[in-house]
Coordinates of C-alpha atoms in Angstrom, one line a residue:
M1074 CA 22.1 -39.2 90.6
N1075 CA 23.8 -40.7 87.6
D1076 CA 21.7 -41.0 84.5
M1077 CA 23.4 -44.3 83.6
T1078 CA 25.0 -47.3 85.2
T1079 CA 27.3 -49.6 83.3
D1080 CA 29.3 -52.7 83.9
P1081 CA 32.0 -54.4 81.8
R1082 CA 29.4 -56.6 80.2
L1083 CA 27.8 -53.5 78.7
A1084 CA 24.5 -53.7 80.6
L1085 CA 22.9 -50.3 80.1
N1086 CA 20.4 -48.6 82.4
V1087 CA 19.6 -45.2 81.0
R1088 CA 16.8 -43.6 82.9
R1089 CA 17.1 -40.1 81.4
S1090 CA 19.3 -39.3 78.4
I1091 CA 20.6 -36.0 77.1
L1092 CA 17.3 -35.7 75.1
G1093 CA 15.3 -36.6 78.2
Q1094 CA 14.2 -40.1 77.4
P1095 CA 14.9 -43.6 78.9
W1096 CA 16.7 -46.3 76.9
H1097 CA 14.9 -49.6 76.6
W1098 CA 15.9 -53.0 75.1
R1099 CA 14.0 -54.6 72.3
G1100 CA 13.7 -58.0 73.9
A1101 CA 16.3 -59.2 76.4
P1102 CA 19.5 -57.1 76.8
A1103 CA 22.1 -58.0 74.2
G1104 CA 25.8 -57.8 74.4
D1105 CA 28.4 -57.2 71.7
L1106 CA 26.9 -57.9 68.3
D1107 CA 30.1 -59.7 67.3
A1108 CA 29.5 -62.3 69.9
G1109 CA 27.1 -64.4 67.8
S1110 CA 26.9 -65.6 64.2
P1111 CA 25.2 -63.5 61.5
D1112 CA 22.3 -65.9 61.5
D1113 CA 21.8 -65.5 65.3
L1114 CA 21.9 -61.8 64.9
V1115 CA 19.3 -61.7 62.1
T1116 CA 17.0 -64.1 64.1
R1117 CA 17.2 -61.8 67.1
L1118 CA 16.4 -58.7 65.1
L1119 CA 13.4 -60.4 63.4
L1120 CA 12.0 -61.7 66.6
T1121 CA 12.2 -58.3 68.4
R1122 CA 10.3 -56.7 65.5
G1123 CA 7.3 -59.0 66.0
C1124 CA 8.1 -61.8 63.5
P1125 CA 6.6 -65.1 64.8
R1126 CA 9.3 -67.7 65.4
D1127 CA 7.7 -70.1 62.9
Q1128 CA 7.9 -67.4 60.2
I1129 CA 11.6 -66.6 60.6
E1130 CA 12.7 -68.1 57.4
A1131 CA 9.9 -66.4 55.4
H1132 CA 10.9 -63.0 56.8
R1133 CA 14.6 -63.6 56.5
A1134 CA 14.4 -63.4 52.7
P1135 CA 10.8 -62.1 52.0
T1136 CA 9.5 -63.1 48.6
I1137 CA 6.4 -62.0 46.7
R1138 CA 5.2 -65.7 46.5
G1139 CA 5.5 -66.0 50.3
F1140 CA 3.4 -63.0 51.1
M1141 CA 1.1 -62.3 48.1
P1142 CA -2.6 -62.6 48.9
D1143 CA -5.2 -63.6 46.3
P1144 CA -6.2 -60.2 44.9
S1145 CA -9.8 -61.3 44.8
I1146 CA -10.1 -61.0 48.6
F1147 CA -10.4 -57.2 48.1
R1148 CA -13.8 -55.7 47.5
D1149 CA -14.4 -54.6 43.9
M1150 CA -11.1 -56.0 42.7
E1151 CA -12.7 -58.5 40.3
R1152 CA -15.1 -55.9 39.0
A1153 CA -12.1 -53.5 38.4
A1154 CA -10.0 -56.2 36.7
E1155 CA -12.9 -57.2 34.4
R1156 CA -13.6 -53.6 33.3
I1157 CA -10.0 -52.9 32.5
A1158 CA -9.7 -56.2 30.7
D1159 CA -12.7 -55.2 28.6
A1160 CA -10.8 -52.0 27.7
V1161 CA -7.7 -53.9 26.8
Q1162 CA -9.4 -56.2 24.5
A1163 CA -11.5 -53.4 22.8
G1164 CA -8.5 -51.0 22.5
E1165 CA -10.5 -48.5 24.5
P1166 CA -9.0 -45.2 25.6
V1167 CA -8.0 -45.2 29.3
T1168 CA -6.8 -42.3 31.4
I1169 CA -4.8 -42.7 34.7
F1170 CA -5.5 -39.9 37.1
G1171 CA -2.7 -39.7 39.7
D1172 CA -1.6 -37.8 42.8
Y1173 CA 1.5 -35.6 42.5
D1174 CA 3.5 -37.3 45.2
V1175 CA 5.8 -40.3 44.9
D1176 CA 3.1 -42.9 45.7
G1177 CA 0.8 -41.3 43.2
A1178 CA 3.5 -41.1 40.5
T1179 CA 4.7 -44.7 41.0
S1180 CA 1.1 -46.0 41.0
A1181 CA 0.3 -44.2 37.8
A1182 CA 3.5 -45.2 36.2
L1183 CA 3.0 -48.9 37.1
L1184 CA -0.5 -49.0 35.5
I1185 CA 0.7 -47.0 32.4
R1186 CA 3.6 -49.3 31.8
L1187 CA 1.5 -52.4 32.3
L1188 CA -1.2 -51.2 30.0
R1189 CA 1.3 -50.2 27.3
Q1190 CA 2.6 -53.8 27.4
L1191 CA -1.0 -55.0 26.9
G1192 CA -1.3 -52.9 23.7
L1193 CA -3.0 -49.7 25.0
S1194 CA -1.6 -46.1 24.9
P1195 CA -3.1 -44.8 28.2
A1196 CA -3.2 -41.1 28.8
Y1197 CA -2.5 -39.7 32.3
Y1198 CA -3.6 -36.6 34.2
I1199 CA -1.7 -35.3 37.3
P1200 CA -3.4 -32.3 38.9
D1201 CA -1.4 -29.1 39.6
R1202 CA -0.9 -29.0 43.4
L1203 CA -1.0 -25.2 43.5
R1204 CA -3.9 -24.5 41.1
E1205 CA -6.1 -27.7 41.6
G1206 CA -5.2 -29.0 45.0
Y1207 CA -5.3 -32.7 46.1
G1208 CA -7.4 -35.3 44.4
P1209 CA -9.7 -35.4 41.4
S1210 CA -11.8 -32.4 40.6
G1211 CA -15.1 -32.7 38.8
E1212 CA -14.1 -30.3 36.2
A1213 CA -11.0 -32.3 35.3
L1214 CA -12.9 -35.6 35.2
V1215 CA -15.6 -34.1 33.0
R1216 CA -13.0 -32.6 30.7
I1217 CA -11.3 -36.0 30.3
A1218 CA -14.6 -37.7 29.6
G1219 CA -15.4 -35.1 27.1
G1220 CA -12.2 -35.9 25.3
G1221 CA -13.4 -39.4 24.5
T1222 CA -12.2 -41.4 27.6
R1223 CA -14.8 -43.5 29.2
L1224 CA -12.6 -45.4 31.6
I1225 CA -10.7 -43.3 34.2
V1226 CA -8.6 -44.9 36.9
T1227 CA -7.7 -42.7 39.9
V1228 CA -4.6 -43.8 41.8
D1229 CA -3.6 -42.7 45.4
C1230 CA -6.7 -40.4 45.5
G1231 CA -10.4 -40.5 45.1
A1232 CA -11.6 -42.2 48.3
Q1233 CA -13.3 -38.9 49.4
A1234 CA -14.0 -37.4 46.0
F1235 CA -17.8 -37.6 46.2
E1236 CA -18.8 -34.5 44.1
A1237 CA -16.1 -35.1 41.5
L1238 CA -17.0 -38.8 40.9
A1239 CA -20.7 -37.9 40.8
M1240 CA -20.0 -35.3 38.1
A1241 CA -17.9 -37.9 36.1
R1242 CA -20.7 -40.4 36.2
E1243 CA -23.1 -37.9 34.9
A1244 CA -20.7 -37.2 32.1
G1245 CA -20.7 -40.9 31.1
A1246 CA -17.3 -42.0 32.5
D1247 CA -16.6 -45.1 34.4
V1248 CA -14.2 -44.1 37.2
M1249 CA -12.5 -46.7 39.3
V1250 CA -10.6 -45.7 42.4
V1251 CA -7.4 -47.4 43.5
D1252 CA -6.5 -45.9 46.8
H1253 CA -5.3 -46.6 50.4
H1254 CA -6.5 -43.5 52.3
K1255 CA -9.1 -43.7 55.0
C1256 CA -12.6 -44.1 53.8
A1257 CA -15.9 -42.8 55.3
A1258 CA -18.9 -45.1 55.8
E1259 CA -20.4 -43.8 52.7
L1260 CA -18.4 -44.3 49.5
P1261 CA -18.3 -42.1 46.4
A1262 CA -20.0 -43.0 43.1
A1263 CA -17.2 -45.1 41.6
Y1264 CA -17.5 -47.9 39.1
A1265 CA -15.2 -49.8 41.4
L1266 CA -13.4 -48.7 44.6
V1267 CA -10.4 -50.9 45.5
N1268 CA -9.0 -49.8 48.9
P1269 CA -8.0 -52.1 51.8
N1270 CA -9.1 -49.3 54.1
R1271 CA -12.7 -49.4 53.1
L1272 CA -14.8 -49.7 56.3
D1273 CA -16.7 -52.6 54.7
E1274 CA -13.5 -54.4 53.7
G1275 CA -13.3 -58.0 54.8
E1276 CA -10.2 -60.2 54.6
G1277 CA -8.4 -57.5 52.6
A1278 CA -8.4 -55.2 55.7
A1279 CA -5.4 -57.1 56.9
H1280 CA -3.5 -55.3 54.2
G1281 CA -4.5 -51.8 55.1
H1282 CA -0.8 -50.8 55.5
L1283 CA -0.2 -51.1 51.7
A1284 CA 0.7 -47.9 49.8
A1285 CA -1.4 -47.1 46.8
V1286 CA 1.3 -48.5 44.5
G1287 CA 1.0 -51.8 46.3
V1288 CA -2.8 -51.8 45.7
A1289 CA -2.1 -51.0 42.0
F1290 CA 0.3 -54.0 41.8
L1291 CA -2.4 -56.3 43.1
L1292 CA -4.8 -54.8 40.6
G1293 CA -2.2 -55.5 37.9
A1294 CA -2.0 -59.1 39.1
A1295 CA -5.8 -59.5 39.0
L1296 CA -5.9 -57.9 35.5
L1297 CA -3.3 -60.4 34.1
R1298 CA -5.2 -63.3 35.7
T1299 CA -8.4 -62.1 34.1
L1300 CA -6.8 -61.8 30.7
R1301 CA -5.2 -65.1 31.0
A1302 CA -8.5 -66.7 31.7
R1303 CA -9.9 -65.1 28.6
S1304 CA -7.0 -66.6 26.6
F1305 CA -5.7 -63.1 25.7
F1306 CA -2.1 -64.3 25.8
S1307 CA -2.5 -67.0 23.3
G1308 CA 0.2 -66.2 20.7
R1309 CA 1.6 -63.2 22.6
D1310 CA 3.9 -62.6 25.6
E1311 CA 2.4 -62.0 29.0
P1312 CA 3.9 -59.0 30.8
K1313 CA 6.2 -59.8 33.7
L1314 CA 4.6 -57.8 36.5
I1315 CA 7.6 -58.6 38.8
E1316 CA 9.7 -56.2 36.6
L1317 CA 7.6 -53.3 37.9
L1318 CA 8.5 -53.9 41.6
D1319 CA 11.1 -51.2 41.5
L1320 CA 8.2 -48.7 41.3
V1321 CA 6.3 -50.5 44.1
A1322 CA 9.4 -50.4 46.4
L1323 CA 9.9 -46.7 45.7
G1324 CA 6.3 -45.7 46.3
T1325 CA 6.0 -47.8 49.4
V1326 CA 9.1 -46.5 51.1
A1327 CA 8.5 -42.8 50.1
D1328 CA 5.0 -43.0 51.4
V1329 CA 6.3 -44.2 54.8
A1330 CA 4.1 -47.3 54.6
Q1331 CA 4.7 -49.9 57.3
L1332 CA 7.3 -52.4 56.1
R1333 CA 5.7 -55.5 57.4
G1334 CA 4.1 -58.5 55.6
L1335 CA 3.7 -58.0 51.9
N1336 CA 5.4 -54.5 52.0
R1337 CA 8.6 -56.1 53.1
A1338 CA 8.5 -58.4 50.1
F1339 CA 7.7 -55.6 47.8
V1340 CA 10.7 -53.5 49.0
A1341 CA 13.2 -56.4 49.3
Q1342 CA 12.4 -57.7 45.8
G1343 CA 11.9 -54.2 44.3
L1344 CA 15.4 -53.1 45.4
K1345 CA 16.8 -56.1 43.4
V1346 CA 14.9 -55.0 40.3
M1347 CA 16.0 -51.4 40.8
G1348 CA 19.6 -52.6 41.1
Q1349 CA 19.3 -53.9 37.5
R1350 CA 18.4 -50.4 36.3
R1351 CA 15.6 -51.6 34.0
N1352 CA 13.6 -48.4 34.3
I1353 CA 15.5 -45.7 32.3
G1354 CA 14.0 -42.9 34.3
L1355 CA 14.9 -44.4 37.7
A1356 CA 18.5 -45.0 36.4
A1357 CA 18.7 -41.4 35.3
L1358 CA 17.4 -40.2 38.6
A1359 CA 19.9 -42.4 40.5
E1360 CA 22.7 -40.8 38.4
A1361 CA 21.4 -37.3 39.2
A1362 CA 21.3 -38.2 42.9
R1363 CA 24.9 -39.4 42.5
L1364 CA 24.1 -43.0 43.5
T1365 CA 26.7 -45.2 42.0
R1366 CA 26.2 -48.4 44.1
A1367 CA 23.1 -50.7 44.3
P1368 CA 20.3 -48.8 46.0
L1369 CA 19.4 -49.3 49.6
C1370 CA 16.0 -48.8 51.3
H1371 CA 17.3 -45.5 52.8
D1372 CA 18.1 -44.2 49.3
L1373 CA 14.4 -44.5 48.2
G1374 CA 13.2 -42.3 51.0
F1375 CA 16.1 -39.8 51.2
A1376 CA 17.6 -39.6 47.7
L1377 CA 15.1 -40.7 45.0
G1378 CA 11.8 -40.0 46.6
P1379 CA 12.4 -36.3 47.4
R1380 CA 13.5 -35.6 43.9
I1381 CA 10.4 -37.1 42.3
N1382 CA 8.3 -35.2 44.9
A1383 CA 10.0 -31.9 44.1
G1384 CA 8.2 -31.5 40.8
G1385 CA 4.7 -31.7 42.4
R1386 CA 5.8 -29.5 45.3
V1387 CA 7.0 -26.6 43.2
G1388 CA 4.6 -26.5 40.3
K1389 CA 5.5 -29.2 37.7
S1390 CA 3.3 -32.1 38.9
D1391 CA 3.7 -34.4 36.0
L1392 CA 7.5 -34.6 35.9
G1393 CA 7.6 -37.7 38.1
V1394 CA 5.2 -39.7 35.9
R1395 CA 7.0 -38.6 32.8
L1396 CA 10.3 -39.7 34.2
L1397 CA 9.1 -43.1 35.3
T1398 CA 7.3 -43.9 32.0
T1399 CA 9.7 -42.6 29.4
E1400 CA 11.7 -45.0 27.1
D1401 CA 13.9 -42.2 25.8
E1402 CA 17.3 -41.9 27.6
A1403 CA 17.9 -38.3 26.6
E1404 CA 14.5 -37.3 27.9
A1405 CA 15.1 -39.2 31.1
R1406 CA 18.4 -37.5 31.8
A1407 CA 16.8 -34.1 31.1
I1408 CA 13.9 -34.7 33.4
A1409 CA 16.1 -36.1 36.2
T1410 CA 18.4 -33.1 35.9
E1411 CA 15.4 -30.8 36.2
L1412 CA 14.0 -32.7 39.2
D1413 CA 17.4 -32.5 40.9
A1414 CA 17.4 -28.7 40.4
L1415 CA 13.8 -28.3 41.6
N1416 CA 14.8 -30.4 44.7
E1417 CA 17.4 -27.7 45.5
D1418 CA 14.7 -25.0 45.1
R1419 CA 12.4 -27.0 47.3
R1420 CA 15.1 -27.2 50.1
A1421 CA 15.5 -23.4 50.1
I1422 CA 11.7 -22.8 50.3
E1423 CA 11.4 -25.5 53.0
T1424 CA 14.1 -23.7 55.1
D1425 CA 12.2 -20.5 55.0
V1426 CA 8.8 -22.0 55.9
Q1427 CA 10.3 -24.1 58.7
A1428 CA 11.9 -21.1 60.3
A1429 CA 8.6 -19.2 60.1
A1430 CA 6.6 -22.2 61.4
E1431 CA 8.9 -22.8 64.4
A1432 CA 8.5 -19.1 65.3
V1433 CA 4.8 -19.7 65.8
A1434 CA 4.2 -21.1 69.3
D1435 CA 0.9 -22.8 69.9
G1436 CA 1.3 -23.8 73.6
D1437 CA 0.9 -27.2 75.0
H1438 CA -1.7 -28.8 72.7
A1439 CA -2.1 -32.4 71.6
V1440 CA -1.4 -31.5 68.0
H1441 CA 1.0 -28.6 67.2
I1442 CA -0.7 -26.4 64.6
A1443 CA 1.4 -23.7 62.9
A1444 CA -0.3 -21.5 60.4
G1445 CA 0.9 -18.5 58.3
E1446 CA 0.1 -16.5 55.3
G1447 CA 1.9 -17.2 52.1
W1448 CA 3.6 -20.4 53.2
H1449 CA 4.3 -22.6 50.1
P1450 CA 1.8 -25.5 50.1
G1451 CA 4.4 -27.7 48.4
V1452 CA 6.6 -28.0 51.5
I1453 CA 4.2 -27.9 54.4
G1454 CA 4.2 -31.7 54.7
I1455 CA 8.0 -31.8 54.9
V1456 CA 8.0 -29.1 57.5
A1457 CA 5.2 -30.8 59.5
G1458 CA 7.4 -34.0 59.6
R1459 CA 10.4 -32.0 60.8
M1460 CA 8.4 -30.4 63.5
K1461 CA 6.9 -33.7 64.6
E1462 CA 10.3 -35.2 65.0
K1463 CA 11.5 -32.1 67.0
I1464 CA 8.6 -31.9 69.4
R1465 CA 7.7 -35.6 69.4
R1466 CA 3.9 -35.0 68.9
P1467 CA 1.7 -34.7 65.9
A1468 CA 2.1 -31.5 63.9
I1469 CA 0.1 -29.7 61.3
V1470 CA 1.4 -26.9 59.1
I1471 CA -1.1 -24.7 57.3
G1472 CA -0.4 -22.2 54.5
I1473 CA -3.1 -19.5 54.2
D1474 CA -3.7 -17.8 50.9
E1475 CA -5.1 -14.4 50.1
T1476 CA -8.7 -15.6 50.4
G1477 CA -8.3 -16.9 53.9
T1478 CA -8.2 -20.5 52.8
G1479 CA -5.7 -22.7 54.5
K1480 CA -4.0 -25.8 52.9
G1481 CA -2.6 -28.0 55.7
S1482 CA -0.5 -31.1 55.9
G1483 CA 0.0 -33.1 59.1
R1484 CA 2.3 -35.8 60.4
S1485 CA 1.7 -38.0 63.4
I1486 CA 3.5 -40.3 65.8
P1487 CA 3.0 -44.0 66.4
G1488 CA -0.2 -44.6 68.4
V1489 CA -2.0 -41.5 67.2
D1490 CA -4.3 -41.9 64.2
L1491 CA -4.3 -38.4 62.7
G1492 CA -6.1 -39.4 59.5
A1493 CA -9.2 -40.6 61.4
A1494 CA -9.2 -37.5 63.5
I1495 CA -9.1 -35.3 60.4
L1496 CA -12.0 -37.2 58.8
A1497 CA -13.9 -36.7 62.1
A1498 CA -13.2 -32.9 62.0
K1499 CA -14.4 -32.8 58.4
D1500 CA -17.7 -34.5 59.5
E1501 CA -18.0 -31.9 62.3
G1502 CA -18.0 -29.1 59.6
L1503 CA -14.6 -27.7 60.7
L1504 CA -12.9 -28.5 57.4
V1505 CA -13.6 -27.8 53.8
A1506 CA -11.9 -31.0 52.9
G1507 CA -9.6 -33.5 54.6
G1508 CA -8.4 -37.1 54.8
G1509 CA -5.4 -39.3 55.1
H1510 CA -4.1 -42.3 57.0
A1511 CA -2.8 -42.9 60.5
M1512 CA 0.6 -41.2 60.1
A1513 CA -0.2 -38.4 57.6
A1514 CA -3.1 -36.3 56.6
G1515 CA -4.1 -33.3 54.4
L1516 CA -6.8 -30.7 54.9
T1517 CA -8.4 -27.5 53.7
V1518 CA -9.6 -25.2 56.4
M1519 CA -10.7 -21.6 56.6
A1520 CA -8.5 -19.4 58.7
N1521 CA -11.2 -18.5 61.1
K1522 CA -11.8 -22.1 62.0
I1523 CA -8.2 -23.0 62.8
E1524 CA -8.7 -22.4 66.6
A1525 CA -11.8 -24.5 66.6
L1526 CA -9.9 -27.3 64.8
R1527 CA -7.1 -27.1 67.4
D1528 CA -9.7 -27.4 70.2
F1529 CA -11.4 -30.4 68.5
L1530 CA -8.1 -32.2 68.0
D1531 CA -7.2 -31.5 71.7
A1532 CA -10.4 -33.1 72.9
R1533 CA -10.1 -36.1 70.5
L1534 CA -6.4 -36.9 70.7
S1535 CA -5.0 -35.6 74.1
E1536 CA -5.2 -39.0 75.7
D1537 CA -3.7 -40.8 72.7
V1538 CA -0.8 -38.3 72.6
A1539 CA -0.2 -38.5 76.4
R1540 CA -0.2 -42.3 76.2
A1541 CA 2.2 -42.3 73.3
A1542 CA 4.5 -39.8 75.1
S1543 CA 4.5 -41.9 78.3
A1544 CA 5.5 -45.0 76.3
R1545 CA 8.2 -43.1 74.4
A1546 CA 11.7 -44.5 74.8
L1547 CA 14.7 -45.1 72.7
Q1548 CA 14.7 -48.7 71.7
L1549 CA 18.1 -50.5 71.5
D1550 CA 19.0 -53.8 69.9
A1551 CA 22.5 -54.2 71.4
A1552 CA 25.5 -52.5 73.0
L1553 CA 29.0 -52.7 71.7
S1554 CA 32.4 -51.1 71.8
P1555 CA 33.4 -48.4 69.4
R1556 CA 35.6 -50.9 67.6
G1557 CA 32.5 -53.0 66.9
V1558 CA 31.0 -50.3 64.6
A1559 CA 32.5 -51.8 61.5
P1560 CA 31.4 -52.5 57.9
A1561 CA 30.9 -56.2 58.7
L1562 CA 28.4 -55.2 61.4
V1563 CA 26.4 -53.0 58.9
E1564 CA 26.3 -55.8 56.4
A1565 CA 25.0 -58.3 59.0
L1566 CA 22.3 -55.8 60.1
E1567 CA 21.1 -55.3 56.6
A1568 CA 20.3 -59.0 56.3
A1569 CA 17.3 -58.4 58.6
G1570 CA 16.0 -55.6 56.4
P1571 CA 14.4 -53.8 54.7
Y1572 CA 13.8 -51.4 57.5
G1573 CA 11.3 -48.5 57.6
M1574 CA 8.0 -47.6 59.2
G1575 CA 6.8 -50.5 61.4
W1576 CA 10.1 -52.4 61.0
A1577 CA 12.6 -50.3 62.9
A1578 CA 16.2 -50.1 61.7
P1579 CA 18.6 -51.5 64.2
R1580 CA 19.8 -49.1 66.9
V1581 CA 22.9 -49.8 69.0
A1582 CA 24.6 -48.2 71.9
A1583 CA 28.4 -47.7 71.7
G1584 CA 30.7 -46.7 74.5
P1585 CA 32.0 -45.6 76.8
V1586 CA 33.6 -42.9 74.6
R1587 CA 35.0 -39.4 74.9
V1588 CA 34.5 -36.6 72.3
I1589 CA 37.8 -35.9 70.6
K1590 CA 36.4 -33.4 68.1
A1591 CA 33.0 -32.0 67.2
D1592 CA 31.9 -29.4 64.7
V1593 CA 28.9 -28.2 62.7
V1594 CA 28.7 -29.2 59.1
G1595 CA 26.2 -28.7 56.3
N1596 CA 22.7 -27.6 57.3
G1597 CA 23.1 -27.7 61.1
H1598 CA 24.5 -31.3 61.3
V1599 CA 27.0 -32.1 64.1
R1600 CA 29.9 -34.3 63.2
A1601 CA 31.9 -35.8 66.0
I1602 CA 34.9 -38.1 66.3
L1603 CA 34.7 -40.2 69.5
A1604 CA 37.3 -42.5 71.1
G1605 CA 36.9 -45.5 73.4
D1606 CA 38.9 -46.4 76.4
D1607 CA 41.0 -48.7 74.1
G1608 CA 41.8 -45.8 71.7
A1609 CA 39.5 -47.0 69.0
S1610 CA 37.9 -44.1 67.2
L1611 CA 34.3 -43.8 66.0
K1612 CA 32.9 -41.3 63.5
T1613 CA 29.4 -40.0 64.2
V1614 CA 26.9 -37.6 62.7
A1615 CA 23.8 -36.1 64.4
F1616 CA 21.6 -34.6 61.7
R1617 CA 20.0 -31.2 62.1
A1618 CA 21.2 -31.3 65.7
A1619 CA 23.2 -28.1 66.1
D1620 CA 20.6 -26.3 68.1
T1621 CA 19.4 -29.3 70.1
E1622 CA 20.5 -30.6 73.5
L1623 CA 22.3 -33.5 71.8
G1624 CA 24.2 -31.2 69.4
Q1625 CA 25.2 -28.8 72.2
A1626 CA 26.4 -31.6 74.4
L1627 CA 28.6 -33.0 71.7
L1628 CA 30.0 -29.5 70.8
G1629 CA 30.7 -28.6 74.4
A1630 CA 31.7 -32.0 75.9
P1631 CA 34.7 -31.9 78.3
K1632 CA 37.6 -34.0 77.1
D1633 CA 37.6 -36.0 80.3
R1634 CA 33.9 -36.9 80.5
R1635 CA 32.7 -40.2 79.1
L1636 CA 29.3 -40.9 77.5
W1637 CA 27.4 -43.6 75.6
V1638 CA 26.0 -42.8 72.2
A1639 CA 23.0 -44.5 70.6
G1640 CA 22.2 -44.5 66.9
R1641 CA 22.1 -46.5 63.6
P1642 CA 25.2 -48.0 62.1
K1643 CA 25.7 -46.9 58.5
L1644 CA 28.3 -47.4 55.8
D1645 CA 30.2 -44.3 54.8
D1646 CA 31.1 -45.2 51.2
W1647 CA 32.8 -41.9 50.4
G1648 CA 36.3 -42.8 49.1
S1649 CA 37.8 -46.0 48.0
T1650 CA 37.5 -47.9 51.3
P1651 CA 34.0 -48.1 53.0
R1652 CA 34.0 -47.3 56.7
A1653 CA 31.3 -47.5 59.3
E1654 CA 29.8 -44.6 61.2
L1655 CA 27.0 -44.1 63.6
H1656 CA 24.1 -41.8 62.9
L1657 CA 23.2 -40.5 66.3
D1658 CA 19.7 -40.4 67.9
D1659 CA 20.7 -39.7 71.5
A1660 CA 23.5 -39.9 74.1
A1661 CA 23.9 -40.2 77.8
W1662 CA 26.6 -39.3 80.3
C1663 CA 28.4 -42.0 82.2
D1664 CA 28.8 -39.9 85.3

């Protein structure tokens, strides 16, 4: 039986592709994308991503004004803003305590830059991932308080720091938590805890998809409003919070936050700010990443974000914040160069850990758990993400140290809330520590409890994983001929962006085509030149696919056998003339 039937109008019916999945349409089947106007195309893309018809115009060009809520809807927001305003007016020492990832670094940098504009010289503290682990420790908070700081703001961490915050309170510090991770019913002893994912959150719960840097931006807006009401800006300039949106965009995309609602506006407008290269550190990082054009959403997640992450992953946790807050161009270039080098080191470490993790088979479980001694804790999250993509179910990778303590990082799939499951495992006494959100989680577990953890997650998540697997299909927006994959198409598709988690990038099917040439390039990528029946050629790339069914099919395709390919149109701007190519997700034989 054929896996696919086609007709001249490009109506696809793929029941089982090369990767073993059906192809479905987002909305009604669509023909050649060149058939309608760019406005029609953007409207169709917005509607099929859940945009209400009466909000098309607002989503077509998302603005902060169009999506920004009143910050006061969030619990403790006013209390937090009043306390920081007091510190600003009194010239009080403030320390920002951040996480070591991109969301933590951008959150810390945003508040540091804002407070500097308000006349303070805030200190910051980023824990060392290898020595101190995730989140605030009581020892660190007490040490900060002992140095004379009475106001500590934790960003992208702290929602589960019960013991640490209790110690800080006893030491006389006011600690406020600005976070987005899952909260338990009981909250730690914070002066204020601003988090849309508090279980007692009201109207603000609708914004639970925000990254921590988005919550920090809202706190900044509340702070400026409070100071404005106190006439603080009489005779002085008010900071332009909008100029910090480049940080918000970077943290939001790098943390894989859902790009819907306010997050879409954050990223759309933040990319414009980033294109102006106001932030010296970000400009230097773009140069180190060899980005010469205006940044795209994809660049934040795959070029800039990994480099900032590299410092925290391999032992220099404060480099990201230093880069994003410096006003010295020479320092910015030096830090960016160092982060670029560390990113190369991270890639080598990641390759080794991934090979070891893939060699560990855990059978058919709801959540794939791979654990090994000596695995670098700085790359386990990346490896978990790679494994999740490969096996299409949640994955947790755990590195075990010489004491038998395992540090783990997990990545999930849509429809499976891994963060909530990890919190539940912690409540059951299976974990030393743990938390996260729906798509990602971190944990600390003793090696002798890993099997019990696996059994617990099986019992809790098996039905969710099975449901997600049965619903899995490659979603297509349109079909077109190879000639239709052109720069004009890519530009038209970008108008419905930004794309990311929760706002899927357009995927098209192109064909029928034959494989003219295919080879392996780089780190296991398969590059193929395809040709349509009319002779038009199409350049494609299947990333990390050399050892997959898709890669093998392309490399061994008979010259006379036709297939359809599905993927995401992208611009190849290498050289003087931009060309379009297709980044492949799947393919299916025509006969």
